Amino acid sequence: MNDLSLHILDVAENSVTAGATVLEIRVVEDPVADRLIIEITDDGKGMDEATLQAARDPFMTTKKKIKQVGLGLPFLAESAQISGGDLQIESILGAGTRITATMGYHHIDRRPLGDLRATITTLVIGNPKVEFRFSHVVENREYIFTTWEFKEKLNHTSLSSAAGIRALKESLAQGEAGLR
Amino acid sequence: MPKLTIQDLAKMRDDARKHIALREGGEHRARITVHMGTCGIAAGARDIMKTVLEEVEKAGVGDILVTTSGCGGLCSHEPMATVELADETPVKYIDLTPEKTRKIFGEHLLAGKPIMEFALAIGSERRG
């Protein structure tokens, strides 16, 4: 994973696979406090104590039958740790999971944020039955995007239609532009 | 903003569900699913998704459903996508590039002719 927006996409897709119906993605850029925080909260099926303990282990996976290994969280943990931060996983079985990655904003090894808009666009269009709340804080400015407000504006237009895609891209571009 | 609790999320979900009916009308003629597991993402699946969305915009169509799915179990062939036309067998495309994706979009999704040289096999992985 070359940038943080790809980590966000990966972890959020995990949430969807875990049965999440609503997801919050929060990105806080605080250069003054030298902190960058990524927080992903879902209402998926959650993890029990043993799964939670093992979630950082690169050779752990929930897909026992296929014998694949899950690398998503170990990758993110590594990205956080090399930049003077850490990864925190809180989970309640049957209720949801929150992943919090903290990083040193100015740390030389901190990966760039990358294309956040492409990540949000992919998540929102690719998972039409899941609701997303995206909040991006840069210093004292905050941009909030929610799929429920956006879909209300779209009315009956399909999300993955030409008009839906254009509207989503415009909405995110405008919101993000207000942060810089 | 205070941190969201699981209860807040449940409430958000319930509010959101009220709006779901709004956008579930409308039939889709075709569906393309871009595999978005860790393996797919690392191999460039987001760029494939980006290309698909650009092609939908360019073609100005509204009857193609674009979705994502998890890892299909063939990580070494990522990025992958599955194309399904109504009443036809799904075709799984492997080792995608934006260029191949544009070709598949034009020839298979729009014109209805699968490109067999880009396909792995005919069929689809288990759902759900």
XYZ file of C-alpha atoms in Angstrom:
308
model
C 0.000 0.000 0.000
C 1.664 3.169 -1.197
C -0.532 5.721 0.471
C -2.972 6.107 3.333
C -6.067 6.435 1.157
C -5.478 2.858 -0.065
C -5.268 1.640 3.557
C -8.575 3.384 4.237
C -10.171 1.684 1.228
C -8.845 -1.686 2.340
C -9.936 -1.441 5.980
C -13.337 -0.022 4.988
C -13.891 -2.882 2.524
C -13.129 -5.248 5.453
C -15.904 -3.534 7.404
C -18.311 -4.115 4.527
C -17.283 -7.777 4.400
C -17.950 -7.920 8.158
C -21.558 -6.970 7.436
C -21.417 -3.245 8.224
C -24.452 -1.237 7.140
C -22.996 2.089 8.197
C -19.402 3.210 8.341
C -17.705 6.317 9.553
C -14.350 7.347 8.097
C -12.639 10.180 9.872
C -9.360 11.754 8.793
C -7.876 14.399 11.070
C -4.864 16.385 9.871
C -3.350 18.372 12.684
C 0.064 19.682 11.623
C 0.345 21.947 14.684
C 0.075 19.018 17.091
C 2.097 16.925 14.595
C -0.655 14.314 14.393
C -2.531 12.610 11.626
C -5.395 10.386 12.737
C -7.423 7.943 10.681
C -10.448 6.459 12.364
C -12.788 3.907 10.805
C -15.860 2.875 12.766
C -18.380 0.291 11.628
C -21.473 -1.500 12.870
C -20.284 -4.849 11.479
C -20.239 -8.117 13.352
C -17.307 -7.154 15.582
C -14.597 -9.438 16.919
C -14.308 -11.518 20.062
C -11.269 -11.294 22.340
C -9.306 -14.030 20.572
C -9.939 -12.615 17.080
C -9.062 -9.144 18.325
C -5.765 -10.423 19.762
C -4.937 -12.071 16.457
C -6.085 -9.240 14.170
C -2.603 -7.753 13.984
C -1.037 -11.049 13.076
C -0.346 -11.162 9.348
C -1.056 -14.878 9.292
C -4.494 -14.522 10.792
C -7.610 -14.634 8.661
C -11.307 -15.135 9.251
C -11.604 -17.074 6.020
C -10.665 -20.457 7.463
C -11.913 -22.505 4.554
C -9.874 -20.742 1.885
C -6.722 -20.471 4.050
C -5.991 -16.939 2.957
C -4.066 -14.597 5.180
C -5.324 -11.166 6.142
C -2.764 -8.454 5.619
C -4.942 -5.355 5.771
C -4.589 -4.448 9.446
C -0.933 -5.508 9.799
C -0.144 -3.269 6.798
C -1.887 -0.307 8.399
C -0.234 -1.013 11.774
C 3.140 -0.962 10.054
C 2.385 2.312 8.263
C 1.390 3.862 11.608
C 4.371 2.533 13.551
C 7.049 3.599 11.064
C 5.800 7.169 11.383
C 5.911 7.371 15.164
C 2.324 6.304 15.732
C 0.286 3.224 16.455
C -2.826 1.294 15.566
C -5.633 0.790 18.027
C -8.437 -1.705 17.500
C -11.569 -1.613 19.619
C -14.331 -4.074 18.953
C -17.556 -5.329 20.488
C -18.764 -8.685 19.258
C -22.057 -8.259 17.466
C -21.906 -4.464 17.592
C -18.992 -3.104 15.588
C -15.331 -2.219 15.349
C -13.294 0.944 15.489
C -9.819 1.138 14.011
C -7.718 4.174 14.959
C -4.368 4.787 13.319
C -2.253 7.667 14.580
C 0.830 8.979 12.826
C 3.318 11.776 13.178
C 2.107 14.366 10.664
C 5.591 15.644 9.833
C 7.377 12.329 10.294
C 9.638 11.639 7.346
C 8.321 8.087 6.957
C 4.669 9.079 7.168
C 2.983 7.899 3.983
C 1.123 10.530 1.961
C -2.651 10.687 2.255
C -3.041 9.940 -1.443
C -6.286 10.200 -3.364
C -8.942 10.302 -0.641
C -11.638 11.243 -3.136
C -10.969 8.151 -5.256
C -11.253 6.012 -2.128
C -14.549 7.549 -1.029
C -15.938 7.381 -4.594
C -14.987 3.691 -4.855
C -16.567 2.868 -1.491
C -19.777 4.819 -2.013
C -20.472 3.613 -5.555
C -19.146 0.094 -5.055
C -21.292 -0.543 -1.980
C -24.660 1.037 -2.761
C -26.386 -0.650 0.185
C -23.906 0.627 2.765
C -24.148 4.124 4.235
C -20.976 6.158 4.716
C -20.137 9.217 6.744
C -16.836 10.783 5.759
C -15.369 13.496 7.889
C -12.119 15.242 6.973
C -10.599 17.718 9.395
C -7.693 19.959 8.393
C -6.603 22.141 11.324
C -9.819 23.899 12.328
C -11.834 23.230 9.187
C -14.049 20.181 8.738
C -15.750 18.706 5.703
C -18.527 16.192 6.280
C -20.020 14.051 3.552
C -22.819 11.577 4.201
C -24.295 9.162 1.681
C -27.793 9.637 3.077
C -27.758 13.362 2.398
C -26.110 12.826 -0.980
C -28.585 10.121 -2.026
C -31.480 12.295 -1.009
C -30.160 15.000 -3.338
C -29.730 12.425 -6.117
C -33.344 11.411 -5.677
C -34.065 8.497 -8.027
C -30.859 8.762 -10.048
C -28.811 5.578 -9.780
C -25.501 5.989 -7.958
C -23.544 4.196 -10.657
C -25.119 6.087 -13.537
C -23.162 8.738 -15.427
C -25.142 11.488 -13.666
C -24.702 9.875 -10.228
C -20.933 9.468 -10.634
C -20.521 13.040 -11.859
C -22.581 14.411 -8.970
C -20.556 12.431 -6.421
C -17.216 13.550 -7.861
C -18.359 17.177 -7.903
C -19.673 17.011 -4.373
C -16.410 15.579 -3.003
C -14.238 17.952 -5.043
C -16.132 20.966 -3.723
C -16.065 19.780 -0.129
C -12.371 18.954 -0.176
C -11.523 22.251 -1.895
C -13.026 24.096 1.054
C -10.408 22.564 3.357
C -7.297 24.025 1.725
C -17.115 16.639 17.408
C -17.506 14.007 20.163
C -16.659 10.454 19.231
C -19.450 8.418 17.746
C -20.689 5.498 19.799
C -22.021 2.245 18.422
C -25.511 3.474 19.423
C -25.033 6.603 17.316
C -24.084 4.425 14.395
C -27.164 2.246 14.851
C -29.307 5.348 14.841
C -27.557 6.633 11.722
C -28.184 3.295 10.061
C -31.889 3.382 10.903
C -32.226 6.920 9.590
C -30.321 5.951 6.463
C -32.479 2.886 5.828
C -35.465 5.121 5.409
C -33.781 6.569 2.359
C -32.662 3.299 0.833
C -35.974 2.672 -0.920
C -35.423 5.969 -2.764
C -32.566 4.697 -4.830
C -33.358 1.043 -5.298
C -35.753 1.669 -8.114
C -34.435 1.255 -11.621
C -33.317 -1.904 -13.350
C -29.768 -2.588 -14.428
C -28.960 -4.206 -17.720
C -25.442 -5.106 -16.734
C -23.207 -5.291 -13.717
C -19.452 -5.012 -13.280
C -17.899 -6.019 -9.974
C -14.342 -4.893 -9.276
C -12.613 -7.109 -6.709
C -11.479 -4.874 -3.856
C -9.708 -7.181 -1.397
C -6.306 -6.278 0.062
C -4.663 -8.127 -2.831
C -6.769 -6.345 -5.434
C -6.163 -2.917 -3.919
C -2.412 -3.532 -3.722
C -2.453 -4.547 -7.397
C -4.292 -1.423 -8.548
C -8.016 -2.246 -8.251
C -8.895 1.331 -7.344
C -7.515 2.553 -10.675
C -9.618 -0.089 -12.431
C -12.683 1.211 -10.582
C -11.725 4.762 -11.538
C -11.458 3.739 -15.199
C -14.858 2.010 -15.115
C -16.488 5.099 -13.622
C -14.846 7.334 -16.238
C -16.149 5.053 -18.991
C -19.694 5.158 -17.550
C -19.493 8.944 -17.525
C -18.126 9.056 -21.075
C -20.814 6.710 -22.380
C -23.485 8.630 -20.482
C -25.225 5.410 -19.452
C -27.407 4.757 -16.419
C -28.191 1.060 -16.615
C -24.844 -0.456 -15.608
C -24.408 -1.296 -11.941
C -20.825 -0.848 -10.727
C -20.007 -2.622 -7.467
C -17.024 -3.899 -5.510
C -16.454 -7.240 -3.810
C -13.835 -8.812 -1.577
C -10.971 -11.104 -2.501
C -12.028 -13.813 -4.935
C -9.210 -16.165 -3.918
C -6.988 -15.661 -6.955
C -4.766 -12.938 -5.571
C -1.985 -13.496 -8.103
C -4.353 -12.577 -10.943
C -5.526 -9.279 -9.457
C -6.792 -6.771 -10.413
C -9.903 -8.685 -11.414
C -13.449 -7.819 -12.346
C -16.590 -9.803 -13.116
C -18.955 -8.700 -15.866
C -22.542 -9.924 -15.899
C -25.121 -9.102 -18.525
C -28.756 -9.834 -17.743
C -29.513 -13.500 -18.515
C -25.924 -14.310 -19.462
C -23.120 -16.204 -17.758
C -20.743 -13.953 -15.772
C -17.240 -13.530 -17.157
C -14.308 -13.005 -14.831
C -11.491 -10.876 -16.194
C -7.988 -11.114 -14.753
C -4.716 -9.146 -14.682
C -6.543 -5.954 -15.604
C -5.027 -2.666 -16.643
C -6.948 0.559 -17.313
C -6.453 -0.120 -21.034
C -7.931 -3.635 -20.910
C -10.746 -2.285 -18.754
C -11.670 0.339 -21.352
C -11.766 -2.366 -24.033
C -13.927 -4.639 -21.881
C -16.257 -1.762 -21.148
C -16.767 -0.960 -24.817
C -16.918 -4.461 -26.219
C -18.548 -6.458 -23.447
C -20.593 -4.071 -21.308
C -21.749 -1.829 -24.134
C -21.675 -4.111 -27.197
C -22.368 -7.414 -25.442
C -19.343 -9.369 -26.706
C -17.076 -10.875 -24.037
C -13.330 -10.604 -24.672
C -12.238 -14.164 -24.063
C -8.487 -13.494 -24.237
C -8.741 -11.348 -21.066
C -11.003 -13.795 -19.230
C -10.003 -16.374 -16.644
C -12.960 -18.667 -17.105
C -16.701 -18.437 -17.279
C -18.546 -18.412 -13.954
C -18.529 -16.563 -10.661
C -17.369 -17.121 -7.084
C -19.838 -17.821 -4.313
C -21.707 -14.796 -3.097
C -22.446 -13.837 0.485
